[in-house]
mmCIF file of C-alpha atoms in Angstrom:
data_model
loop_
_atom_site.group_PDB
_atom_site.id
_atom_site.type_symbol
_atom_site.label_atom_id
_atom_site.label_comp_id
_atom_site.label_asym_id
_atom_site.label_seq_id
_atom_site.Cartn_x
_atom_site.Cartn_y
_atom_site.Cartn_z
ATOM 1 C CA UNK M 1 27.559 48.321 9.523
ATOM 2 C CA UNK M 2 29.538 45.891 11.727
ATOM 3 C CA UNK M 3 28.913 42.305 11.812
ATOM 4 C CA UNK M 4 27.566 42.544 15.314
ATOM 5 C CA UNK M 5 25.094 45.279 14.374
ATOM 6 C CA UNK M 6 23.957 43.241 11.464
ATOM 7 C CA UNK M 7 23.495 40.223 13.704
ATOM 8 C CA UNK M 8 21.468 42.246 16.227
ATOM 9 C CA UNK M 9 19.272 43.770 13.592
ATOM 10 C CA UNK M 10 18.556 40.382 12.078
ATOM 11 C CA UNK M 11 17.682 38.981 15.358
ATOM 12 C CA UNK M 12 15.305 41.860 15.889
ATOM 13 C CA UNK M 13 13.818 41.319 12.449
ATOM 14 C CA UNK M 14 13.369 37.631 13.099
ATOM 15 C CA UNK M 15 11.425 38.256 16.330
ATOM 16 C CA UNK M 16 13.553 35.447 17.771
ATOM 17 C CA UNK M 17 12.003 32.963 15.372
ATOM 18 C CA UNK M 18 14.348 30.455 14.178
ATOM 19 C CA UNK M 19 12.112 29.715 11.096
ATOM 20 C CA UNK M 20 12.590 33.321 9.921
ATOM 21 C CA UNK M 21 16.412 32.797 9.697
ATOM 22 C CA UNK M 22 15.934 29.555 7.933
ATOM 23 C CA UNK M 23 14.160 31.372 5.140
ATOM 24 C CA UNK M 24 16.045 34.751 5.125
ATOM 25 C CA UNK M 25 19.602 33.557 5.220
ATOM 26 C CA UNK M 26 19.472 31.482 2.179
ATOM 27 C CA UNK M 27 17.571 34.439 0.388
ATOM 28 C CA UNK M 28 20.469 36.789 1.359
ATOM 29 C CA UNK M 29 22.876 34.366 0.147
ATOM 30 C CA UNK M 30 21.143 34.029 -3.123
ATOM 31 C CA UNK M 31 21.283 37.777 -3.567
ATOM 32 C CA UNK M 32 17.500 38.321 -3.347
ATOM 33 C CA UNK M 33 18.130 41.333 -1.006
ATOM 34 C CA UNK M 34 21.256 42.631 -2.879
ATOM 35 C CA UNK M 35 19.877 46.100 -3.275
ATOM 36 C CA UNK M 36 18.085 46.274 -0.033
ATOM 37 C CA UNK M 37 19.278 47.610 3.427
ATOM 38 C CA UNK M 38 18.663 45.400 6.307
ATOM 39 C CA UNK M 39 15.849 47.672 7.379
ATOM 40 C CA UNK M 40 13.761 46.651 4.301
ATOM 41 C CA UNK M 41 13.890 43.007 5.417
ATOM 42 C CA UNK M 42 10.401 41.684 6.349
ATOM 43 C CA UNK M 43 9.598 42.134 9.944
ATOM 44 C CA UNK M 44 9.053 38.728 11.416
ATOM 45 C CA UNK M 45 7.898 35.522 9.855
ATOM 46 C CA UNK M 46 4.429 36.411 8.964
ATOM 47 C CA UNK M 47 5.752 39.443 7.086
ATOM 48 C CA UNK M 48 8.192 37.127 5.368
ATOM 49 C CA UNK M 49 5.301 34.973 4.228
ATOM 50 C CA UNK M 50 3.353 37.920 3.022
ATOM 51 C CA UNK M 51 6.336 39.197 1.070
ATOM 52 C CA UNK M 52 6.719 35.845 -0.710
ATOM 53 C CA UNK M 53 3.055 35.746 -1.398
ATOM 54 C CA UNK M 54 3.179 39.162 -2.917
ATOM 55 C CA UNK M 55 6.263 38.286 -4.948
ATOM 56 C CA UNK M 56 4.609 35.302 -6.361
ATOM 57 C CA UNK M 57 1.790 37.582 -7.526
ATOM 58 C CA UNK M 58 -0.742 35.701 -5.360
ATOM 59 C CA UNK M 59 -2.662 38.960 -4.514
ATOM 60 C CA UNK M 60 -3.574 39.098 -8.155
ATOM 61 C CA UNK M 61 -6.199 36.446 -7.355
ATOM 62 C CA UNK M 62 -7.856 36.142 -10.778
ATOM 63 C CA UNK M 63 -4.748 34.982 -12.749
ATOM 64 C CA UNK M 64 -3.429 33.024 -9.852
ATOM 65 C CA UNK M 65 -6.586 31.182 -8.799
ATOM 66 C CA UNK M 66 -5.351 27.861 -9.742
ATOM 67 C CA UNK M 67 -1.926 28.242 -7.885
ATOM 68 C CA UNK M 68 -3.623 29.633 -4.866
ATOM 69 C CA UNK M 69 -5.877 26.687 -4.684
ATOM 70 C CA UNK M 70 -2.871 24.272 -4.863
ATOM 71 C CA UNK M 71 -1.035 26.104 -2.171
ATOM 72 C CA UNK M 72 -4.028 25.837 0.142
ATOM 73 C CA UNK M 73 -4.539 22.143 -0.699
ATOM 74 C CA UNK M 74 -0.850 21.694 0.412
ATOM 75 C CA UNK M 75 -1.617 23.533 3.660
ATOM 76 C CA UNK M 76 -4.623 21.363 4.461
ATOM 77 C CA UNK M 77 -2.953 17.953 3.891
ATOM 78 C CA UNK M 78 -2.770 15.727 6.905
ATOM 79 C CA UNK M 79 0.546 13.999 5.805
ATOM 80 C CA UNK M 80 3.078 14.240 2.981
ATOM 81 C CA UNK M 81 1.701 13.144 -0.455
ATOM 82 C CA UNK M 82 2.921 12.811 -3.954
ATOM 83 C CA UNK M 83 2.643 15.292 -6.643
ATOM 84 C CA UNK M 84 0.090 13.184 -8.397
ATOM 85 C CA UNK M 85 -2.286 12.998 -5.466
ATOM 86 C CA UNK M 86 -1.974 16.824 -4.881
ATOM 87 C CA UNK M 87 -3.004 17.137 -8.580
ATOM 88 C CA UNK M 88 -5.947 14.909 -7.986
ATOM 89 C CA UNK M 89 -7.086 16.768 -4.921
ATOM 90 C CA UNK M 90 -6.677 20.236 -6.606
ATOM 91 C CA UNK M 91 -8.161 18.942 -9.776
ATOM 92 C CA UNK M 92 -5.296 20.228 -11.729
ATOM 93 C CA UNK M 93 -2.577 18.599 -13.958
ATOM 94 C CA UNK M 94 0.822 17.452 -12.489
ATOM 95 C CA UNK M 95 2.652 20.120 -14.496
ATOM 96 C CA UNK M 96 0.840 23.109 -12.846
ATOM 97 C CA UNK M 97 1.351 21.358 -9.443
ATOM 98 C CA UNK M 98 5.041 21.126 -10.186
ATOM 99 C CA UNK M 99 5.294 24.887 -10.815
ATOM 100 C CA UNK M 100 3.739 25.541 -7.435
ATOM 101 C CA UNK M 101 6.099 23.121 -5.751
ATOM 102 C CA UNK M 102 8.963 24.851 -7.340
ATOM 103 C CA UNK M 103 7.854 28.332 -6.501
ATOM 104 C CA UNK M 104 7.145 27.562 -2.878
ATOM 105 C CA UNK M 105 9.889 25.044 -2.376
ATOM 106 C CA UNK M 106 11.580 26.722 0.587
ATOM 107 C CA UNK M 107 8.324 26.294 2.555
ATOM 108 C CA UNK M 108 7.898 22.699 1.672
ATOM 109 C CA UNK M 109 9.455 19.474 3.095
ATOM 110 C CA UNK M 110 10.295 16.626 0.721
ATOM 111 C CA UNK M 111 10.149 13.011 1.899
ATOM 112 C CA UNK M 112 11.306 10.017 -0.086
ATOM 113 C CA UNK M 113 8.887 7.202 0.135
ATOM 114 C CA UNK M 114 9.556 4.085 -1.835
ATOM 115 C CA UNK M 115 11.551 6.091 -4.297
ATOM 116 C CA UNK M 116 8.759 8.624 -4.776
ATOM 117 C CA UNK M 117 8.832 12.273 -3.524
ATOM 118 C CA UNK M 118 6.130 13.292 -1.158
ATOM 119 C CA UNK M 119 5.469 16.890 -0.199
ATOM 120 C CA UNK M 120 4.196 18.632 2.966
ATOM 121 C CA UNK M 121 4.455 22.140 4.459
ATOM 122 C CA UNK M 122 7.722 22.493 6.322
ATOM 123 C CA UNK M 123 6.470 24.512 9.314
ATOM 124 C CA UNK M 124 2.996 25.071 10.690
ATOM 125 C CA UNK M 125 3.570 28.720 10.881
ATOM 126 C CA UNK M 126 3.024 28.815 7.045
ATOM 127 C CA UNK M 127 -0.343 27.217 7.594
ATOM 128 C CA UNK M 128 -1.216 29.760 10.243
ATOM 129 C CA UNK M 129 -0.339 32.547 7.815
ATOM 130 C CA UNK M 130 -2.645 30.902 5.177
ATOM 131 C CA UNK M 131 -5.467 30.645 7.510
ATOM 132 C CA UNK M 132 -5.134 34.290 8.629
ATOM 133 C CA UNK M 133 -8.457 35.970 7.851
ATOM 134 C CA UNK M 134 -7.013 38.670 5.775
ATOM 135 C CA UNK M 135 -5.022 36.213 3.690
ATOM 136 C CA UNK M 136 -7.959 33.863 3.217
ATOM 137 C CA UNK M 137 -9.991 36.732 2.101
ATOM 138 C CA UNK M 138 -7.407 37.991 -0.288
ATOM 139 C CA UNK M 139 -6.989 34.607 -1.754
ATOM 140 C CA UNK M 140 -10.671 34.231 -2.237
ATOM 141 C CA UNK M 141 -10.956 30.710 -0.882
ATOM 142 C CA UNK M 142 -12.383 29.156 2.308
ATOM 143 C CA UNK M 143 -10.671 26.438 4.199
ATOM 144 C CA UNK M 144 -14.006 24.637 4.172
ATOM 145 C CA UNK M 145 -14.092 24.575 0.361
ATOM 146 C CA UNK M 146 -10.578 23.289 0.212
ATOM 147 C CA UNK M 147 -11.435 20.474 2.614
ATOM 148 C CA UNK M 148 -14.486 19.863 0.700
ATOM 149 C CA UNK M 149 -12.627 19.479 -2.513
ATOM 150 C CA UNK M 150 -10.228 16.969 -0.862
ATOM 151 C CA UNK M 151 -12.948 15.044 0.791
ATOM 152 C CA UNK M 152 -15.094 14.820 -2.282
ATOM 153 C CA UNK M 153 -12.157 13.339 -4.120
ATOM 154 C CA UNK M 154 -11.636 10.699 -1.275
ATOM 155 C CA UNK M 155 -15.326 9.897 -1.036
ATOM 156 C CA UNK M 156 -15.551 9.501 -4.790
ATOM 157 C CA UNK M 157 -12.596 7.003 -4.635
ATOM 158 C CA UNK M 158 -14.424 4.947 -1.956
ATOM 159 C CA UNK M 159 -18.035 5.245 -2.709
ATOM 160 C CA UNK M 160 -18.041 6.095 -6.457
ATOM 161 C CA UNK M 161 -21.386 7.537 -7.537
ATOM 162 C CA UNK M 162 -23.582 5.419 -5.515
ATOM 163 C CA UNK B 1 -16.476 -8.503 -2.349
ATOM 164 C CA UNK B 2 -18.544 -5.394 -1.906
ATOM 165 C CA UNK B 3 -18.155 -2.414 -4.256
ATOM 166 C CA UNK B 4 -16.435 -0.341 -1.558
ATOM 167 C CA UNK B 5 -13.808 -3.045 -1.007
ATOM 168 C CA UNK B 6 -13.293 -3.357 -4.624
ATOM 169 C CA UNK B 7 -12.939 0.375 -5.115
ATOM 170 C CA UNK B 8 -10.541 0.730 -2.224
ATOM 171 C CA UNK B 9 -8.506 -2.174 -3.583
ATOM 172 C CA UNK B 10 -8.201 -0.417 -6.999
ATOM 173 C CA UNK B 11 -6.824 2.793 -5.563
ATOM 174 C CA UNK B 12 -3.054 3.460 -5.403
ATOM 175 C CA UNK B 13 -1.671 2.279 -2.021
ATOM 176 C CA UNK B 14 -0.964 5.887 -1.319
ATOM 177 C CA UNK B 15 -4.470 7.061 -1.975
ATOM 178 C CA UNK B 16 -6.007 4.168 -0.229
ATOM 179 C CA UNK B 17 -3.976 4.852 2.869
ATOM 180 C CA UNK B 18 -4.625 8.557 2.826
ATOM 181 C CA UNK B 19 -8.443 7.964 2.508
ATOM 182 C CA UNK B 20 -8.638 5.511 5.288
ATOM 183 C CA UNK B 21 -6.468 7.677 7.608
ATOM 184 C CA UNK B 22 -7.724 11.162 6.853
ATOM 185 C CA UNK B 23 -11.098 11.118 5.057
ATOM 186 C CA UNK B 24 -13.102 11.652 8.182
ATOM 187 C CA UNK B 25 -10.909 14.627 9.310
ATOM 188 C CA UNK B 26 -11.324 16.386 5.903
ATOM 189 C CA UNK B 27 -15.047 15.572 5.891
ATOM 190 C CA UNK B 28 -15.333 17.158 9.339
ATOM 191 C CA UNK B 29 -13.289 20.273 8.264
ATOM 192 C CA UNK B 30 -15.608 20.609 5.245
ATOM 193 C CA UNK B 31 -18.602 20.473 7.569
ATOM 194 C CA UNK B 32 -20.081 17.481 5.639
ATOM 195 C CA UNK B 33 -21.822 15.851 8.546
ATOM 196 C CA UNK B 34 -23.981 13.530 6.305
ATOM 197 C CA UNK B 35 -20.907 12.139 4.530
ATOM 198 C CA UNK B 36 -18.946 11.718 7.726
ATOM 199 C CA UNK B 37 -21.916 9.777 9.019
ATOM 200 C CA UNK B 38 -21.986 7.558 5.903
ATOM 201 C CA UNK B 39 -18.324 6.819 6.160
ATOM 202 C CA UNK B 40 -18.225 5.907 9.958
ATOM 203 C CA UNK B 41 -21.380 3.793 9.757
ATOM 204 C CA UNK B 42 -20.138 1.750 6.852
ATOM 205 C CA UNK B 43 -18.773 -1.619 7.691
ATOM 206 C CA UNK B 44 -16.409 -1.715 4.798
ATOM 207 C CA UNK B 45 -14.743 1.543 5.824
ATOM 208 C CA UNK B 46 -14.527 0.445 9.441
ATOM 209 C CA UNK B 47 -13.041 -2.805 8.574
ATOM 210 C CA UNK B 48 -10.561 -1.461 6.178
ATOM 211 C CA UNK B 49 -9.458 1.369 8.498
ATOM 212 C CA UNK B 50 -8.845 -1.039 11.291
ATOM 213 C CA UNK B 51 -6.814 -3.268 9.008
ATOM 214 C CA UNK B 52 -4.770 -0.431 7.698
ATOM 215 C CA UNK B 53 -4.192 1.767 10.702
ATOM 216 C CA UNK B 54 -5.556 0.044 13.771
ATOM 217 C CA UNK B 55 -8.561 0.517 15.953
ATOM 218 C CA UNK B 56 -7.543 3.498 18.007
ATOM 219 C CA UNK B 57 -7.428 6.028 15.166
ATOM 220 C CA UNK B 58 -10.825 4.845 14.158
ATOM 221 C CA UNK B 59 -12.270 5.277 17.745
ATOM 222 C CA UNK B 60 -10.966 8.865 17.639
ATOM 223 C CA UNK B 61 -12.717 9.564 14.365
ATOM 224 C CA UNK B 62 -16.080 9.240 15.990
ATOM 225 C CA UNK B 63 -15.289 12.338 18.150
ATOM 226 C CA UNK B 64 -15.030 14.461 15.083
ATOM 227 C CA UNK B 65 -18.826 14.407 14.858
ATOM 228 C CA UNK B 66 -18.977 16.390 18.120
ATOM 229 C CA UNK B 67 -17.027 19.445 16.963
ATOM 230 C CA UNK B 68 -19.171 22.407 16.789
ATOM 231 C CA UNK B 69 -19.088 22.812 12.877
ATOM 232 C CA UNK B 70 -20.709 19.422 12.545
ATOM 233 C CA UNK B 71 -24.389 19.308 12.888
ATOM 234 C CA UNK B 72 -25.635 15.791 13.578
ATOM 235 C CA UNK B 73 -29.002 14.933 15.119
ATOM 236 C CA UNK B 74 -29.078 13.620 18.658
ATOM 237 C CA UNK B 75 -30.090 10.310 17.357
ATOM 238 C CA UNK B 76 -27.091 10.002 15.060
ATOM 239 C CA UNK B 77 -24.853 11.391 17.722
ATOM 240 C CA UNK B 78 -25.976 8.599 20.089
ATOM 241 C CA UNK B 79 -25.438 6.056 17.396
ATOM 242 C CA UNK B 80 -21.823 7.278 16.849
ATOM 243 C CA UNK B 81 -21.190 6.974 20.564
ATOM 244 C CA UNK B 82 -22.530 3.351 20.491
ATOM 245 C CA UNK B 83 -20.339 2.268 17.567
ATOM 246 C CA UNK B 84 -17.357 4.121 19.161
ATOM 247 C CA UNK B 85 -18.046 2.466 22.506
ATOM 248 C CA UNK B 86 -18.315 -1.035 20.945
ATOM 249 C CA UNK B 87 -14.961 -0.514 19.080
ATOM 250 C CA UNK B 88 -13.307 0.711 22.177
ATOM 251 C CA UNK B 89 -14.456 -2.394 24.074
ATOM 252 C CA UNK B 90 -13.186 -4.547 21.326
ATOM 253 C CA UNK B 91 -9.849 -2.866 20.782
ATOM 254 C CA UNK B 92 -7.747 -5.263 22.745
ATOM 255 C CA UNK B 93 -9.211 -8.230 20.957
ATOM 256 C CA UNK B 94 -8.919 -6.551 17.555
ATOM 257 C CA UNK B 95 -5.386 -5.596 18.131
ATOM 258 C CA UNK B 96 -4.552 -9.244 18.109
ATOM 259 C CA UNK B 97 -7.034 -10.612 15.672
ATOM 260 C CA UNK B 98 -8.737 -8.283 13.115
ATOM 261 C CA UNK B 99 -10.892 -10.999 11.909
ATOM 262 C CA UNK B 100 -12.957 -10.767 15.097
ATOM 263 C CA UNK B 101 -14.491 -7.532 14.128
ATOM 264 C CA UNK B 102 -17.959 -8.739 12.916
ATOM 265 C CA UNK B 103 -18.403 -11.075 15.930
ATOM 266 C CA UNK B 104 -17.352 -8.317 18.333
ATOM 267 C CA UNK B 105 -19.850 -5.876 16.815
ATOM 268 C CA UNK B 106 -22.570 -8.383 16.849
ATOM 269 C CA UNK B 107 -22.021 -9.378 20.550
ATOM 270 C CA UNK B 108 -21.933 -5.795 21.574
ATOM 271 C CA UNK B 109 -24.540 -3.986 19.369
ATOM 272 C CA UNK B 110 -27.203 -6.646 18.624
ATOM 273 C CA UNK B 111 -29.583 -5.454 21.318
ATOM 274 C CA UNK B 112 -29.846 -1.930 19.952
ATOM 275 C CA UNK B 113 -32.929 -1.874 17.902
ATOM 276 C CA UNK B 114 -31.863 1.110 15.592
ATOM 277 C CA UNK B 115 -32.189 0.650 11.854
ATOM 278 C CA UNK B 116 -28.629 2.007 11.126
ATOM 279 C CA UNK B 117 -27.091 -0.338 13.710
ATOM 280 C CA UNK B 118 -28.966 -3.317 12.289
ATOM 281 C CA UNK B 119 -27.896 -2.277 8.810
ATOM 282 C CA UNK B 120 -24.237 -2.126 9.991
ATOM 283 C CA UNK B 121 -24.585 -5.622 11.517
ATOM 284 C CA UNK B 122 -26.128 -6.923 8.331
ATOM 285 C CA UNK B 123 -23.268 -5.476 6.292
ATOM 286 C CA UNK B 124 -20.842 -7.154 8.881
ATOM 287 C CA UNK B 125 -22.551 -10.498 8.326
ATOM 288 C CA UNK B 126 -22.481 -10.292 4.514
ATOM 289 C CA UNK B 127 -18.816 -9.249 4.619
ATOM 290 C CA UNK B 128 -17.858 -12.694 6.120
ATOM 291 C CA UNK B 129 -16.721 -15.278 3.561
ATOM 292 C CA UNK B 130 -15.114 -17.682 6.016
ATOM 293 C CA UNK B 131 -16.903 -19.481 8.731
ATOM 294 C CA UNK B 132 -17.328 -17.495 12.045
ATOM 295 C CA UNK B 133 -19.190 -17.578 15.301
ATOM 296 C CA UNK B 134 -22.051 -15.078 15.198
ATOM 297 C CA UNK B 135 -23.425 -14.244 18.567
ATOM 298 C CA UNK B 136 -27.152 -14.791 18.728
ATOM 299 C CA UNK B 137 -27.620 -12.813 21.917
ATOM 300 C CA UNK B 138 -25.760 -9.763 22.977
ATOM 301 C CA UNK B 139 -23.260 -11.773 24.988
ATOM 302 C CA UNK B 140 -20.443 -9.218 25.282
ATOM 303 C CA UNK B 141 -20.261 -6.070 27.335
ATOM 304 C CA UNK B 142 -22.330 -3.427 25.834
ATOM 305 C CA UNK B 143 -21.313 0.172 25.129
ATOM 306 C CA UNK B 144 -22.980 2.374 27.789
ATOM 307 C CA UNK B 145 -22.035 0.077 30.596
ATOM 308 C CA UNK B 146 -19.397 1.091 33.235
ATOM 309 C CA UNK B 147 -16.611 -0.821 31.535
ATOM 310 C CA UNK B 148 -15.044 1.460 28.828
ATOM 311 C CA UNK B 149 -11.843 -0.324 27.822
ATOM 312 C CA UNK B 150 -9.736 -3.388 28.621
ATOM 313 C CA UNK B 151 -6.007 -2.976 28.609
ATOM 314 C CA UNK B 152 -3.927 -6.150 28.148
ATOM 315 C CA UNK B 153 -0.143 -6.810 28.058
ATOM 316 C CA UNK B 154 1.120 -7.978 31.450
ATOM 317 C CA UNK B 155 1.983 -11.732 31.498
ATOM 318 C CA UNK B 156 1.022 -12.114 35.154
ATOM 319 C CA UNK B 157 -1.408 -10.671 37.780
ATOM 320 C CA UNK B 158 -1.407 -6.888 38.010
ATOM 321 C CA UNK B 159 -0.904 -5.918 41.658
ATOM 322 C CA UNK B 160 -0.376 -2.126 41.682
ATOM 323 C CA UNK B 161 -1.717 0.906 39.802
ATOM 324 C CA UNK B 162 -1.073 4.558 39.852
ATOM 325 C CA UNK B 163 -1.991 7.562 37.540
ATOM 326 C CA UNK B 164 0.728 10.053 36.981
ATOM 327 C CA UNK B 165 -0.823 13.385 38.050
ATOM 328 C CA UNK B 166 -2.071 15.632 35.393
ATOM 329 C CA UNK B 167 -1.535 13.159 32.539
ATOM 330 C CA UNK B 168 -3.235 10.229 30.882
ATOM 331 C CA UNK B 169 -0.466 7.981 32.051
ATOM 332 C CA UNK B 170 -1.243 4.909 34.097
ATOM 333 C CA UNK B 171 1.481 2.948 35.744
ATOM 334 C CA UNK B 172 0.994 -0.749 36.393
ATOM 335 C CA UNK B 173 3.158 -3.070 38.378
ATOM 336 C CA UNK B 174 2.847 -6.805 37.812
ATOM 337 C CA UNK B 175 3.817 -10.215 39.094
ATOM 338 C CA UNK B 176 5.720 -10.612 35.777
ATOM 339 C CA UNK B 177 8.298 -8.268 37.341
ATOM 340 C CA UNK B 178 7.777 -5.467 34.955
ATOM 341 C CA UNK B 179 6.381 -1.891 35.261
ATOM 342 C CA UNK B 180 4.425 -0.555 32.333
ATOM 343 C CA UNK B 181 3.213 2.859 31.476
ATOM 344 C CA UNK B 182 0.035 3.154 29.414
ATOM 345 C CA UNK B 183 -2.028 6.003 27.951
ATOM 346 C CA UNK B 184 -5.211 4.910 29.602
ATOM 347 C CA UNK B 185 -7.317 7.024 27.038
ATOM 348 C CA UNK B 186 -5.979 5.100 24.086
ATOM 349 C CA UNK B 187 -4.943 1.856 25.804
ATOM 350 C CA UNK B 188 -1.440 2.168 24.181
ATOM 351 C CA UNK B 189 1.566 0.815 26.006
ATOM 352 C CA UNK B 190 4.013 3.647 26.071
ATOM 353 C CA UNK B 191 7.024 2.262 28.090
ATOM 354 C CA UNK B 192 8.197 -0.795 29.994
ATOM 355 C CA UNK B 193 10.564 -0.725 32.918
ATOM 356 C CA UNK B 194 12.430 -3.871 33.638
ATOM 357 C CA UNK B 195 14.959 -4.524 36.508
ATOM 358 C CA UNK B 196 13.037 -5.999 39.404
ATOM 359 C CA UNK B 197 13.821 -9.663 40.061
ATOM 360 C CA UNK B 198 10.529 -10.506 41.548
ATOM 361 C CA UNK B 199 6.717 -9.386 41.623
ATOM 362 C CA UNK B 200 6.028 -5.774 41.838
ATOM 363 C CA UNK B 201 3.711 -4.942 44.716
ATOM 364 C CA UNK B 202 3.372 -1.181 44.807
ATOM 365 C CA UNK B 203 4.007 1.898 42.692
ATOM 366 C CA UNK B 204 3.849 5.588 43.207
ATOM 367 C CA UNK B 205 4.566 8.692 41.162
ATOM 368 C CA UNK B 206 5.789 12.081 42.378
ATOM 369 C CA UNK B 207 3.399 14.936 42.045
ATOM 370 C CA UNK B 208 5.500 16.572 39.365
ATOM 371 C CA UNK B 209 5.183 13.363 37.305
ATOM 372 C CA UNK B 210 8.942 13.000 36.939
ATOM 373 C CA UNK B 211 9.887 10.077 39.008
ATOM 374 C CA UNK B 212 8.173 6.809 39.764
ATOM 375 C CA UNK B 213 8.890 4.484 42.528
ATOM 376 C CA UNK B 214 8.223 0.773 42.692
ATOM 377 C CA UNK B 215 8.305 -1.757 45.535
ATOM 378 C CA UNK B 216 8.936 -5.416 44.912
ATOM 379 C CA UNK B 217 9.002 -8.790 46.523
ATOM 380 C CA UNK B 218 12.673 -8.791 45.603
ATOM 381 C CA UNK B 219 13.025 -6.614 48.781
ATOM 382 C CA UNK B 220 14.089 -3.464 46.908
ATOM 383 C CA UNK B 221 12.567 -0.175 45.898
ATOM 384 C CA UNK B 222 13.470 1.309 42.611
ATOM 385 C CA UNK B 223 13.200 4.824 41.556
ATOM 386 C CA UNK B 224 12.792 5.476 37.897
ATOM 387 C CA UNK B 225 13.075 8.544 35.762
ATOM 388 C CA UNK B 226 9.910 8.576 33.599
ATOM 389 C CA UNK B 227 11.344 10.589 30.887
ATOM 390 C CA UNK B 228 14.755 9.141 30.365
ATOM 391 C CA UNK B 229 13.395 5.670 31.244
ATOM 392 C CA UNK B 230 16.424 5.147 33.458
ATOM 393 C CA UNK B 231 16.581 3.485 36.837
ATOM 394 C CA UNK B 232 17.810 6.371 39.097
ATOM 395 C CA UNK B 233 18.566 4.280 42.065
ATOM 396 C CA UNK B 234 17.746 1.124 44.054
ATOM 397 C CA UNK B 235 16.974 1.151 47.588
ATOM 398 C CA UNK B 236 17.828 -1.894 49.520
ATOM 399 C CA UNK B 237 17.621 -2.632 53.289
ATOM 400 C CA UNK B 238 14.338 -4.327 53.769
ATOM 401 C CA UNK B 239 14.667 -7.939 54.713
ATOM 402 C CA UNK B 240 11.193 -9.056 53.884
ATOM 403 C CA UNK B 241 9.012 -8.557 50.907
ATOM 404 C CA UNK B 242 7.543 -5.039 50.456
ATOM 405 C CA UNK B 243 3.867 -4.390 51.001
ATOM 406 C CA UNK B 244 2.186 -1.250 49.877
ATOM 407 C CA UNK B 245 4.055 1.835 51.067
ATOM 408 C CA UNK B 246 2.106 4.833 52.064
ATOM 409 C CA UNK B 247 2.633 7.936 50.108
ATOM 410 C CA UNK B 248 1.363 11.322 49.379
ATOM 411 C CA UNK B 249 3.223 11.776 46.141
ATOM 412 C CA UNK B 250 5.664 14.523 47.211
ATOM 413 C CA UNK B 251 6.436 12.961 50.601
ATOM 414 C CA UNK B 252 7.182 9.609 49.229
ATOM 415 C CA UNK B 253 9.941 11.122 47.113
ATOM 416 C CA UNK B 254 11.456 13.056 50.096
ATOM 417 C CA UNK B 255 11.302 9.811 52.097
ATOM 418 C CA UNK B 256 13.301 7.871 49.411
ATOM 419 C CA UNK B 257 15.847 10.761 49.196
ATOM 420 C CA UNK B 258 16.621 10.512 52.803
ATOM 421 C CA UNK B 259 17.000 6.698 52.562
ATOM 422 C CA UNK B 260 19.821 7.079 50.113
ATOM 423 C CA UNK B 261 21.920 9.130 52.529
ATOM 424 C CA UNK B 262 21.775 6.440 54.993
#
């Protein structure tokens, strides 16, 4: 395959979405697709997310319940927050949160704030993917529950048990 | 100090900030109408939020109650609109002095004989430790009256106004020789244009919202690019101060264009 053909095919695969290239090019460089032909690259950004979702074993929702929850908490956040606060919102320990942050790092944005790292979803298309009906269903969560979890924690902090 | 103030003070700065900024939005997305109501009718929350992030973001929170997933009784909905209206009317005062909150709420809400409003005012009173002037009659403009918001920022008389078509942008021209662009929904000053050497008497915007034109007592017209905030050109030639020029958005632009060729 010539370079030109490769570029054309990759452009087709990306469906002209820049974010697709941002994810796929480092993957190719890392050798993740070494045994694959370009045809087997995911078609478009949504497919790319779904691929990653599958590779992380997230469709196996029983064993991944905790991680799924953390990913959804990340997606519903309104601004970047620290690992500790994510752990509080999800009701999980910081170690488990760190695992998720590592596994999903290419989809996350890191901000330094007063020497502390804060995390947020890099691009809203990932949140769109997560709120897709079939994915929400497969994940066994509802966005309402995730928001209830976060808001319960916030209200508890403010109003206590009054 | 009340329990809520104590609790907020004991949170990490990150969590306190996040709570004040985003708790209402998460409550709304969780469909928790009761808790949302509790939050936004609580004086301590209102006061802490204003002091952390300003009035406008709080004013917007009350709109959350009117999204279709939130079921709030008509009565509570009306009460939300009253508090929101009172805060919007007070915004220009609170932007300068946050300690005016209690007095502003008393002066604007006192006449509403609704238990939750009276409870809010009572909380506001108890929250005051230093001496303050507590209105005994509803002496300030009430929510529900025609006045919605006061916008302040010019140092002298405002002589000309124009709304940029299809936007929330308001242009004002003042005797202080500046033009300002505001978001009239939020009251926020977005841009300031300086360059005239005397009072501005008239302003106009092109229908595409790209250019604005100002006429001044300095005997010039200036054309400004709204996006880049640059002065595009100055039109001289008048020997006397400008009055209002007639325009019909597009035509005024063509008219300016032809003057430059001269």
